[in-house]
PDB file of C-alpha atoms in Angstrom:
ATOM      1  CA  UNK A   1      -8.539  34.686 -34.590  1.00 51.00           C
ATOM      2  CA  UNK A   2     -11.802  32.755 -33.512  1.00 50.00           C
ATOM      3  CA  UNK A   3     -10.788  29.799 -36.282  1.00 52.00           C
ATOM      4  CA  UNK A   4      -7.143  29.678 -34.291  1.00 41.00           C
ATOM      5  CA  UNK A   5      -8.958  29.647 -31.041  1.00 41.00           C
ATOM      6  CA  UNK A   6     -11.124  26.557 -32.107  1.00 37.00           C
ATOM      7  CA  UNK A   7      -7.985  25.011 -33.698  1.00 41.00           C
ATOM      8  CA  UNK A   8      -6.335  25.364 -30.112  1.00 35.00           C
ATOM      9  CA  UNK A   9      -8.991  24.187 -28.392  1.00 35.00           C
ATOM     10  CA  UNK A  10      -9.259  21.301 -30.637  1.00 42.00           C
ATOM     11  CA  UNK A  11      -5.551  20.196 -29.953  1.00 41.00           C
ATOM     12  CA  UNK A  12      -5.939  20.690 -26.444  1.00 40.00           C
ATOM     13  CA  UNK A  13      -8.813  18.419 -26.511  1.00 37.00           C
ATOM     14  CA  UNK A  14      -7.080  16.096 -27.869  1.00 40.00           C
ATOM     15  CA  UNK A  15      -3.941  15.962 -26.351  1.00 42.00           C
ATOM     16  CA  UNK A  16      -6.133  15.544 -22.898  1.00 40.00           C
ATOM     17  CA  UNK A  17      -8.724  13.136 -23.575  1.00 40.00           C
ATOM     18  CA  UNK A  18      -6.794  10.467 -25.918  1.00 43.00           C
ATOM     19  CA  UNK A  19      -4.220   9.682 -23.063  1.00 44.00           C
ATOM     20  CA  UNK A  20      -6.378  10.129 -20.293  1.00 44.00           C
ATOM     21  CA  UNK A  21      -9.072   7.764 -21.810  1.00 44.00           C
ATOM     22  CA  UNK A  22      -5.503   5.318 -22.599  1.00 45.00           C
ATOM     23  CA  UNK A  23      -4.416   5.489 -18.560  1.00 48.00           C
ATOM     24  CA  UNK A  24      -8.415   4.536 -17.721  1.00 69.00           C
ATOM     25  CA  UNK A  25      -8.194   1.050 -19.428  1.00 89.00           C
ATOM     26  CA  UNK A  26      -5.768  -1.105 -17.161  1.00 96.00           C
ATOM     27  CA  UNK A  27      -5.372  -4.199 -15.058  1.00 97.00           C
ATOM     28  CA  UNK A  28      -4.445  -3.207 -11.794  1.00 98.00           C
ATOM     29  CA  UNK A  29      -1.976  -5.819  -9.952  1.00 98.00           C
ATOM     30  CA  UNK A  30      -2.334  -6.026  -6.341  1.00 97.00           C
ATOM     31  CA  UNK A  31       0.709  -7.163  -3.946  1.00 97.00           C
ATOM     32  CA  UNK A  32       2.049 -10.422  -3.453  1.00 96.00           C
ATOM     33  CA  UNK A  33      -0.026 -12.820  -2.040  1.00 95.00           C
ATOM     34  CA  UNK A  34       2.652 -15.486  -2.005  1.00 92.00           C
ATOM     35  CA  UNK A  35       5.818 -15.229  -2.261  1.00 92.00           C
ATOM     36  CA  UNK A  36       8.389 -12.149  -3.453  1.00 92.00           C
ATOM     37  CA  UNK A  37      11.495 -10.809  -4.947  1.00 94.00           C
ATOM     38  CA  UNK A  38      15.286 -11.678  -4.195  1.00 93.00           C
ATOM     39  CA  UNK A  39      17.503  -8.960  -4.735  1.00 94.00           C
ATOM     40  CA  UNK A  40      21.652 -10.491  -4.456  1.00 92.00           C
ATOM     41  CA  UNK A  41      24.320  -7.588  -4.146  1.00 95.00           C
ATOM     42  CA  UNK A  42      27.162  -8.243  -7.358  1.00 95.00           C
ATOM     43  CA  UNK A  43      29.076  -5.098  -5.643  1.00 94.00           C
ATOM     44  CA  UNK A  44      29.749  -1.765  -8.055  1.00 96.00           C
ATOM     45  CA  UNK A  45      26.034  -0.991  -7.523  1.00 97.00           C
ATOM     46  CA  UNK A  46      24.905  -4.210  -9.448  1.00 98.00           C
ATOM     47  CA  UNK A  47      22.863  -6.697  -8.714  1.00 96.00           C
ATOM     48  CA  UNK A  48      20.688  -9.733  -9.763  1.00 94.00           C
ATOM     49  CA  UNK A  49      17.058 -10.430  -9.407  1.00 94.00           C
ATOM     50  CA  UNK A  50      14.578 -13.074  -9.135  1.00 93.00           C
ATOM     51  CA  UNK A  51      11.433 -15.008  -8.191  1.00 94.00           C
ATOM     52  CA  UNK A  52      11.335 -16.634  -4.561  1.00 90.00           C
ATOM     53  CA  UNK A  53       8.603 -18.470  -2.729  1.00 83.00           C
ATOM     54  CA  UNK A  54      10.337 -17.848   0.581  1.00 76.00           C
ATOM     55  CA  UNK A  55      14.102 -16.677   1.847  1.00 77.00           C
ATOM     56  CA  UNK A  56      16.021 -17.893   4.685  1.00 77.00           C
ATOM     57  CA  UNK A  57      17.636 -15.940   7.594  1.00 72.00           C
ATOM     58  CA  UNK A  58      20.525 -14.731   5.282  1.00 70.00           C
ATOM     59  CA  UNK A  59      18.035 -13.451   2.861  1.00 69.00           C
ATOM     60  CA  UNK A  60      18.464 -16.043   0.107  1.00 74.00           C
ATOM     61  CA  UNK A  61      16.456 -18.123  -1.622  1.00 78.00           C
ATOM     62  CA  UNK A  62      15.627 -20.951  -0.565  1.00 74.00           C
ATOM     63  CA  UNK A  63      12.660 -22.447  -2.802  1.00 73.00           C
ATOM     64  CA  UNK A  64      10.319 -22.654  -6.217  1.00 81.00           C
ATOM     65  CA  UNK A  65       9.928 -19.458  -8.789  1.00 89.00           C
ATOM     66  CA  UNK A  66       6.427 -18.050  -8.297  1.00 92.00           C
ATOM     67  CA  UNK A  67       4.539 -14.712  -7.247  1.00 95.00           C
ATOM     68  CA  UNK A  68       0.757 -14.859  -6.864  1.00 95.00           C
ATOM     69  CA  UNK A  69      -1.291 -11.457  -6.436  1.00 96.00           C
ATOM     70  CA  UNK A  70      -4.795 -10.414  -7.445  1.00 97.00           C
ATOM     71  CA  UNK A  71      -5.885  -8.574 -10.546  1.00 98.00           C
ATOM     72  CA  UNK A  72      -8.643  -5.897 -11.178  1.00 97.00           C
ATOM     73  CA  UNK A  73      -9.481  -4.441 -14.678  1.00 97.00           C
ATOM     74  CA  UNK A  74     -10.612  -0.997 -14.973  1.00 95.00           C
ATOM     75  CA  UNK A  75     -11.758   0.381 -18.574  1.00 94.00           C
ATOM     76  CA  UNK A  76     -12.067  -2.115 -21.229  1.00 93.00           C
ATOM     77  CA  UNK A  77     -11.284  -4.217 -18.762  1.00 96.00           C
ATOM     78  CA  UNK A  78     -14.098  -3.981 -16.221  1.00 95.00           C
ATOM     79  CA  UNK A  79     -15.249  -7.208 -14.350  1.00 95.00           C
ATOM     80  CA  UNK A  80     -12.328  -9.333 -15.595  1.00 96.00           C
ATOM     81  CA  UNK A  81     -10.821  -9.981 -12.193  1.00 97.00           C
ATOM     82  CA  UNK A  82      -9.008 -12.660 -10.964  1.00 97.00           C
ATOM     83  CA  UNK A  83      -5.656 -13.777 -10.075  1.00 98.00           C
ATOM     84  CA  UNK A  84      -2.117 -13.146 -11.791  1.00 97.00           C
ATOM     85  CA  UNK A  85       1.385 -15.580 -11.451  1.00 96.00           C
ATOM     86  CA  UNK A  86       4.531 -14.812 -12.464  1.00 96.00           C
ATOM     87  CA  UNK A  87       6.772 -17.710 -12.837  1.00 95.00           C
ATOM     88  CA  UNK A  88      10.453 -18.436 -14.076  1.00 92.00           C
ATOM     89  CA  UNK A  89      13.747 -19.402 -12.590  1.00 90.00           C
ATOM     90  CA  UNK A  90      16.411 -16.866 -14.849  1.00 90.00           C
ATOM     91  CA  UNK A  91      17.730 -13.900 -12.776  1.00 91.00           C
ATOM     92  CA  UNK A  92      17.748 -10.471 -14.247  1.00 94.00           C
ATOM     93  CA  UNK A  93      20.775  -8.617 -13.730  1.00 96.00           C
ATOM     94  CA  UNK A  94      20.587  -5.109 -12.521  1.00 97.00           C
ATOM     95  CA  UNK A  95      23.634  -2.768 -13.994  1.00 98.00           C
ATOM     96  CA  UNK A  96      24.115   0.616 -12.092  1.00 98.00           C
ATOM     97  CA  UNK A  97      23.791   3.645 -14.250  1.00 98.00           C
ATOM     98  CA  UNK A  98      24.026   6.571 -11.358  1.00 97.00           C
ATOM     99  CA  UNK A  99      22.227   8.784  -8.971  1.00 97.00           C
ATOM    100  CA  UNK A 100      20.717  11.973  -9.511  1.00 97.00           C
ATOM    101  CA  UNK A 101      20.252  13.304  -5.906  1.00 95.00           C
ATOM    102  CA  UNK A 102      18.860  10.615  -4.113  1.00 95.00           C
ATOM    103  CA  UNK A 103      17.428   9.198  -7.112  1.00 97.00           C
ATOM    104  CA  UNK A 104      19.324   5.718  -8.356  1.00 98.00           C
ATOM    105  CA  UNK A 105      18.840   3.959 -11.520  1.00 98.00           C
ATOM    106  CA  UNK A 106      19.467   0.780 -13.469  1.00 98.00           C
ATOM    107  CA  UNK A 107      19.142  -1.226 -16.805  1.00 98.00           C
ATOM    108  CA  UNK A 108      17.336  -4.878 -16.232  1.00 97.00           C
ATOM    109  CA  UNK A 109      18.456  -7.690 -18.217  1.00 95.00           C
ATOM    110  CA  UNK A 110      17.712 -11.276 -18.384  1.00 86.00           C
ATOM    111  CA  UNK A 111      18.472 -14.322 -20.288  1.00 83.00           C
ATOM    112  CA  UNK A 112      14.885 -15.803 -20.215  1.00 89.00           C
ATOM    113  CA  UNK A 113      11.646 -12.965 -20.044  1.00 93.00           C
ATOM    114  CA  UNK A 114       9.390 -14.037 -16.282  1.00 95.00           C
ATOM    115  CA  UNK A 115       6.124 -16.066 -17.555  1.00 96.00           C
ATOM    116  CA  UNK A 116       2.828 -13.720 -17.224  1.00 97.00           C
ATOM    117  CA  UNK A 117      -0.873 -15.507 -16.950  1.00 97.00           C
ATOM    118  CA  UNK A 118      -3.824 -13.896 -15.402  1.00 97.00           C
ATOM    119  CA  UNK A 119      -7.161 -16.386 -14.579  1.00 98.00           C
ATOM    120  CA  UNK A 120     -10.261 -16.428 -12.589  1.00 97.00           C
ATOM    121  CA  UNK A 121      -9.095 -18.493 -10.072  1.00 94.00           C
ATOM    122  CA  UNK A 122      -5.624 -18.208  -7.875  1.00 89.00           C
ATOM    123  CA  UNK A 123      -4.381 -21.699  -8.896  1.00 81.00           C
ATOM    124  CA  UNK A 124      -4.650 -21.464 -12.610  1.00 80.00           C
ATOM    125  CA  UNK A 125      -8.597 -22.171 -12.857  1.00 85.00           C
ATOM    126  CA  UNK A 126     -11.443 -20.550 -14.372  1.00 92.00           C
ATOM    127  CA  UNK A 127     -11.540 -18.157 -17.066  1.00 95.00           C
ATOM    128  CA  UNK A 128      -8.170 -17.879 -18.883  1.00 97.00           C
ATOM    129  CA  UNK A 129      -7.904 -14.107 -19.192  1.00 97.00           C
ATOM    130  CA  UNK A 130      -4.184 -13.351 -20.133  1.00 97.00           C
ATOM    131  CA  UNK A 131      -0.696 -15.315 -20.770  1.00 97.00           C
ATOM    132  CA  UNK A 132       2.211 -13.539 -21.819  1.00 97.00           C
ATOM    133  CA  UNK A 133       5.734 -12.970 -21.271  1.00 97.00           C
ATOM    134  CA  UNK A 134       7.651  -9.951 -19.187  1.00 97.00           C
ATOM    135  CA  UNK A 135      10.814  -8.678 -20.205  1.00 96.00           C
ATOM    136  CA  UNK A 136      12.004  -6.161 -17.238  1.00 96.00           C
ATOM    137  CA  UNK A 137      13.504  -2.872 -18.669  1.00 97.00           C
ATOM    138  CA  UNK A 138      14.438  -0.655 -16.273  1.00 97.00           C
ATOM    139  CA  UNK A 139      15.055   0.083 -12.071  1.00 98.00           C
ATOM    140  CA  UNK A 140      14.742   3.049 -10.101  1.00 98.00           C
ATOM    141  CA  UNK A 141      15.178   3.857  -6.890  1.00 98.00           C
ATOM    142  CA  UNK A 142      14.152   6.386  -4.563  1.00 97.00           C
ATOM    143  CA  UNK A 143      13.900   6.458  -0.485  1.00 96.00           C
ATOM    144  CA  UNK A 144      10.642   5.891   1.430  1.00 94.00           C
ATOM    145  CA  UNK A 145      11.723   6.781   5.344  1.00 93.00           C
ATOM    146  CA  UNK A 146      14.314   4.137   6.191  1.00 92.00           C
ATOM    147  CA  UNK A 147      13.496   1.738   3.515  1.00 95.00           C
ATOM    148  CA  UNK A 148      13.576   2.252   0.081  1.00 97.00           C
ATOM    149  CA  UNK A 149      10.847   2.039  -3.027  1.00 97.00           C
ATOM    150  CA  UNK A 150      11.575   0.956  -6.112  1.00 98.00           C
ATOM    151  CA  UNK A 151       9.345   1.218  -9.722  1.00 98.00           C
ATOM    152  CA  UNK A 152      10.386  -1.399 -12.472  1.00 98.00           C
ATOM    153  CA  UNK A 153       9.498  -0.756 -15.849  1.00 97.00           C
ATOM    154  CA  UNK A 154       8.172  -4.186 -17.641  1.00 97.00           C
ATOM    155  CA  UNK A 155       7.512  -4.924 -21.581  1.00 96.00           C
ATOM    156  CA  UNK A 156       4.904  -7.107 -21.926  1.00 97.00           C
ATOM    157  CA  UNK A 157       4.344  -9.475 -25.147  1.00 97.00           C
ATOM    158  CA  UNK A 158       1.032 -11.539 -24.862  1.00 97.00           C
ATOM    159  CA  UNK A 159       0.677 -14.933 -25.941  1.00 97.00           C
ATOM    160  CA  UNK A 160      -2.601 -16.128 -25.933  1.00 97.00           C
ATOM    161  CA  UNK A 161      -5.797 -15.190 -23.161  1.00 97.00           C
ATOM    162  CA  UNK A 162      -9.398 -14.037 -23.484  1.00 97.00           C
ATOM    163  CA  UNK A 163      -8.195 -10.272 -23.839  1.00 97.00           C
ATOM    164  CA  UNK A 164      -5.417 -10.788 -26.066  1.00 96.00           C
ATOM    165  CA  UNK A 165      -7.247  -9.086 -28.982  1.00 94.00           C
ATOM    166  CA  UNK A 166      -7.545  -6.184 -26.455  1.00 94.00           C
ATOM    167  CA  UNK A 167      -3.554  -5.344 -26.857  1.00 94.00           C
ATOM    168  CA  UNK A 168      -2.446  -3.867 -30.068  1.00 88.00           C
ATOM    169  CA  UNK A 169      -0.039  -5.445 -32.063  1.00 92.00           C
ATOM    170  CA  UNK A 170       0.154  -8.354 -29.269  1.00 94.00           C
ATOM    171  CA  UNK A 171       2.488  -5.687 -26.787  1.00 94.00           C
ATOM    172  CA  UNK A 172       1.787  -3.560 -23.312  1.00 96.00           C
ATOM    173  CA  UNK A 173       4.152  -2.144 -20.827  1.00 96.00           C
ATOM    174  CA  UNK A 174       4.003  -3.077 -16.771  1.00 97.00           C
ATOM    175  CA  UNK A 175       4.927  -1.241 -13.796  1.00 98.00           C
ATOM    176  CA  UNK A 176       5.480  -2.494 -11.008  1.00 98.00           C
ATOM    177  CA  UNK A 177       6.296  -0.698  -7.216  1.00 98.00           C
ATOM    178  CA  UNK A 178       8.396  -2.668  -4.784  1.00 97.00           C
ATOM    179  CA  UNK A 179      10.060  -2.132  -1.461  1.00 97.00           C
ATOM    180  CA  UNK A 180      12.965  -3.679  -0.762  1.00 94.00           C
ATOM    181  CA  UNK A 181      13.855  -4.438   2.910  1.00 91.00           C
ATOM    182  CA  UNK A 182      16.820  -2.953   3.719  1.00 91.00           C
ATOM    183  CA  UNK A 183      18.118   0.365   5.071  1.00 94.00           C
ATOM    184  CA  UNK A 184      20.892   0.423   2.553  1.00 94.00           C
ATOM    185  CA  UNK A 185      20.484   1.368  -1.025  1.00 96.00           C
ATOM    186  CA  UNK A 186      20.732  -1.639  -3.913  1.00 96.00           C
ATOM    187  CA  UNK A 187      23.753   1.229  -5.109  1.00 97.00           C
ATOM    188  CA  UNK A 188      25.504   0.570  -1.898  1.00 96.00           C
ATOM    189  CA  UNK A 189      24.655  -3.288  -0.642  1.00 95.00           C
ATOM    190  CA  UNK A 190      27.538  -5.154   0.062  1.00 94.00           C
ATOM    191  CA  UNK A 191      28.511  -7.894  -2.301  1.00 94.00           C
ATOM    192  CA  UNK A 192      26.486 -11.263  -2.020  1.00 90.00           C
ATOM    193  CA  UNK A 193      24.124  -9.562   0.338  1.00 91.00           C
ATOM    194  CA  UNK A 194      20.784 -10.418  -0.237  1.00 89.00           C
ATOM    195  CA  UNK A 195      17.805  -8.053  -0.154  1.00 92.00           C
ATOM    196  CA  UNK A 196      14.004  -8.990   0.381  1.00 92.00           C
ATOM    197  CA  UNK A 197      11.706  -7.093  -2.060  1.00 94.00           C
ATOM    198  CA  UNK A 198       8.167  -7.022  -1.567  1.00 95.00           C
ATOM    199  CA  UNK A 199       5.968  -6.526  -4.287  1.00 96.00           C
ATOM    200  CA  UNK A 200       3.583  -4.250  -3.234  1.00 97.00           C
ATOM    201  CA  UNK A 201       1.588  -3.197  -6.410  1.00 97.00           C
ATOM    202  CA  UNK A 202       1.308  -3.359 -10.293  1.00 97.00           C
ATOM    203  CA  UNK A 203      -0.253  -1.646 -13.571  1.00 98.00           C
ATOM    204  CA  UNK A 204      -0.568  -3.122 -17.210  1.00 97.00           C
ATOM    205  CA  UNK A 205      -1.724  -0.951 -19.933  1.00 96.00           C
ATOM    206  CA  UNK A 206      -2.068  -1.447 -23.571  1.00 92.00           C
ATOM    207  CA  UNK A 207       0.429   0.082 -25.462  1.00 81.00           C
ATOM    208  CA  UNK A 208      -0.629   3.470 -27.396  1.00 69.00           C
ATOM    209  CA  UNK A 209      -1.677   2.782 -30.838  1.00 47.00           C
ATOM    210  CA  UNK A 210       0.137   3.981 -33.896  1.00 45.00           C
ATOM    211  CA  UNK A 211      -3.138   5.249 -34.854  1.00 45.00           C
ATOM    212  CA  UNK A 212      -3.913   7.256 -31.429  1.00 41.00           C
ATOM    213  CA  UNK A 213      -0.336   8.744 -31.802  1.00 38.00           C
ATOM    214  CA  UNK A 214      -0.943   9.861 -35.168  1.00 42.00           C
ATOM    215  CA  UNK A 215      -4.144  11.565 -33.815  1.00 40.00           C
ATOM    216  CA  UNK A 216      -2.432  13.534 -31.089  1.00 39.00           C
ATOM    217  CA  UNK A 217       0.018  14.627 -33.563  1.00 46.00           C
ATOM    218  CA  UNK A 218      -2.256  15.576 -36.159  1.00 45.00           C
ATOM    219  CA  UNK A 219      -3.685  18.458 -33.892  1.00 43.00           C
ATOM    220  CA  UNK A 220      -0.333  19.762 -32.836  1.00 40.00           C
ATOM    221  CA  UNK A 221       0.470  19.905 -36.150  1.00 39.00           C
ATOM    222  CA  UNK A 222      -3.297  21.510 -37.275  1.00 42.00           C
ATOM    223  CA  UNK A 223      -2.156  24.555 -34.284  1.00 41.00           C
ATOM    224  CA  UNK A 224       1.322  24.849 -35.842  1.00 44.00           C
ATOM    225  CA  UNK A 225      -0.208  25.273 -39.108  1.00 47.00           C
ATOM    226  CA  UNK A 226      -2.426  27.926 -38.064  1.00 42.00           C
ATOM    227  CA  UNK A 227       0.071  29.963 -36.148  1.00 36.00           C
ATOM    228  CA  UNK A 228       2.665  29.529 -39.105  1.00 45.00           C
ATOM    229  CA  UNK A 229       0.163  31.293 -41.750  1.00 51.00           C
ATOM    230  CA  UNK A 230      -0.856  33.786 -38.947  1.00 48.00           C
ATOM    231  CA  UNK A 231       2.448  34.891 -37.820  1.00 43.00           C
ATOM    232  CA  UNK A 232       3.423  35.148 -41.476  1.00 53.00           C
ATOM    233  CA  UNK A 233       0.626  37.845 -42.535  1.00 53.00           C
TER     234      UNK A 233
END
């Protein structure tokens, strides 16, 4: 009993501390600083997506292909603060997959991934921390009072930067938390209406490692075996 108890406590330990000590080391990505996301209704629910330095009175884009917003590491990445830009001109196109309450979803596609870089300074200077590429994965969709939040799910392959040896196997994942400014759902926007969406915050993380994985499954599998051989005496 007391060498099942230790196994337990073991697993637990690890199954705790190994992603906890994972969600500490991020880069946290603050809201836009200049300019934001252009959401165009397609009608069915669908929709396409992409970077806008401003919008006219209809809501459309009128100009250039770039977010700016600031960028704090926590973890492994303490003190490497600066600046982050997305850039690129493709649109991602948003294809309705339901609701589930008031709960909406998409998949995000793209021809082209957005460009990533992250540097001391909010034009591109200083300290070259991180360039990479974002592939957006996924859309949900929830209210917020009258307006409505959404959380975008983002792959991230990196490219080149002072941290780059800090992601494993060259790959991290993104989320980021916009509003869009509308009273009507993306699910239910007329079509060619278009939709402000303000960036309002962001999170990279590395990737888990094989190797941490393995770890966490190692002590589920150490309890399993010690339940297997006690239950069977």
């Amino acid at each position: 009993m007391r060498s099942l108890m230790l196994a337990l406590l073991a697993a637990t330990l690890v199954a705790f501390t190994v992603p906890g000590a994972l969600a500490q080391s991020d880069i946290d990505l603050g809201g836009e600083l200049s300019g934001t996301l252009a959401f165009v209704a397609q009608g069915g629910g669908n929709f396409t997506v992409g970077l806008c330095d401003s919008l006219n009175g209809n809501r459309k884009c009128v100009g250039g292909d770039t977010v700016i917003g600031k960028a704090t590491g926590d973890g492994q990445f303490n003190g490497d603060n600066g600046f982050y830009t997305l850039t690129g001109n493709a649109l991602t196109t948003g294809t309705f997959t339901g609701c589930v309450g008031t709960t909406c979803s998409w998949t995000l596609s793209t021809a082209s991934p957005l460009n990533f870089k992250m540097t001391a300074g909010k034009f591109g200077g200083g300290i070259d921390y991180l360039n990479g590429t974002l592939k957006l994965i996924g859309l949900t969709e929830t209210p917020n009072g009258k307006l409505f939040s959404e959380t975008m799910t983002v792959d991230l392959t990196v490219t080149g930067g002072s941290l780059a040896g800090l992601f494993s196997d060259n790959h991290g994942q993104v989320i980021f938390n916009v509003q869009t400014q509308t009273t009507v759902s993306l699910a239910n926007s007329p079509n060619g209406r278009g939709i402000q969406g303000v960036l309002l915050d962001g999170d990279m993380s590395q990737a888990p490692e094989p190797g941490t994985m393995a770890l966490l499954g190692s002590g589920f599998l150490l309890v399993g075996g010690f339940l297997r051989r006690k239950l069977g005496s």
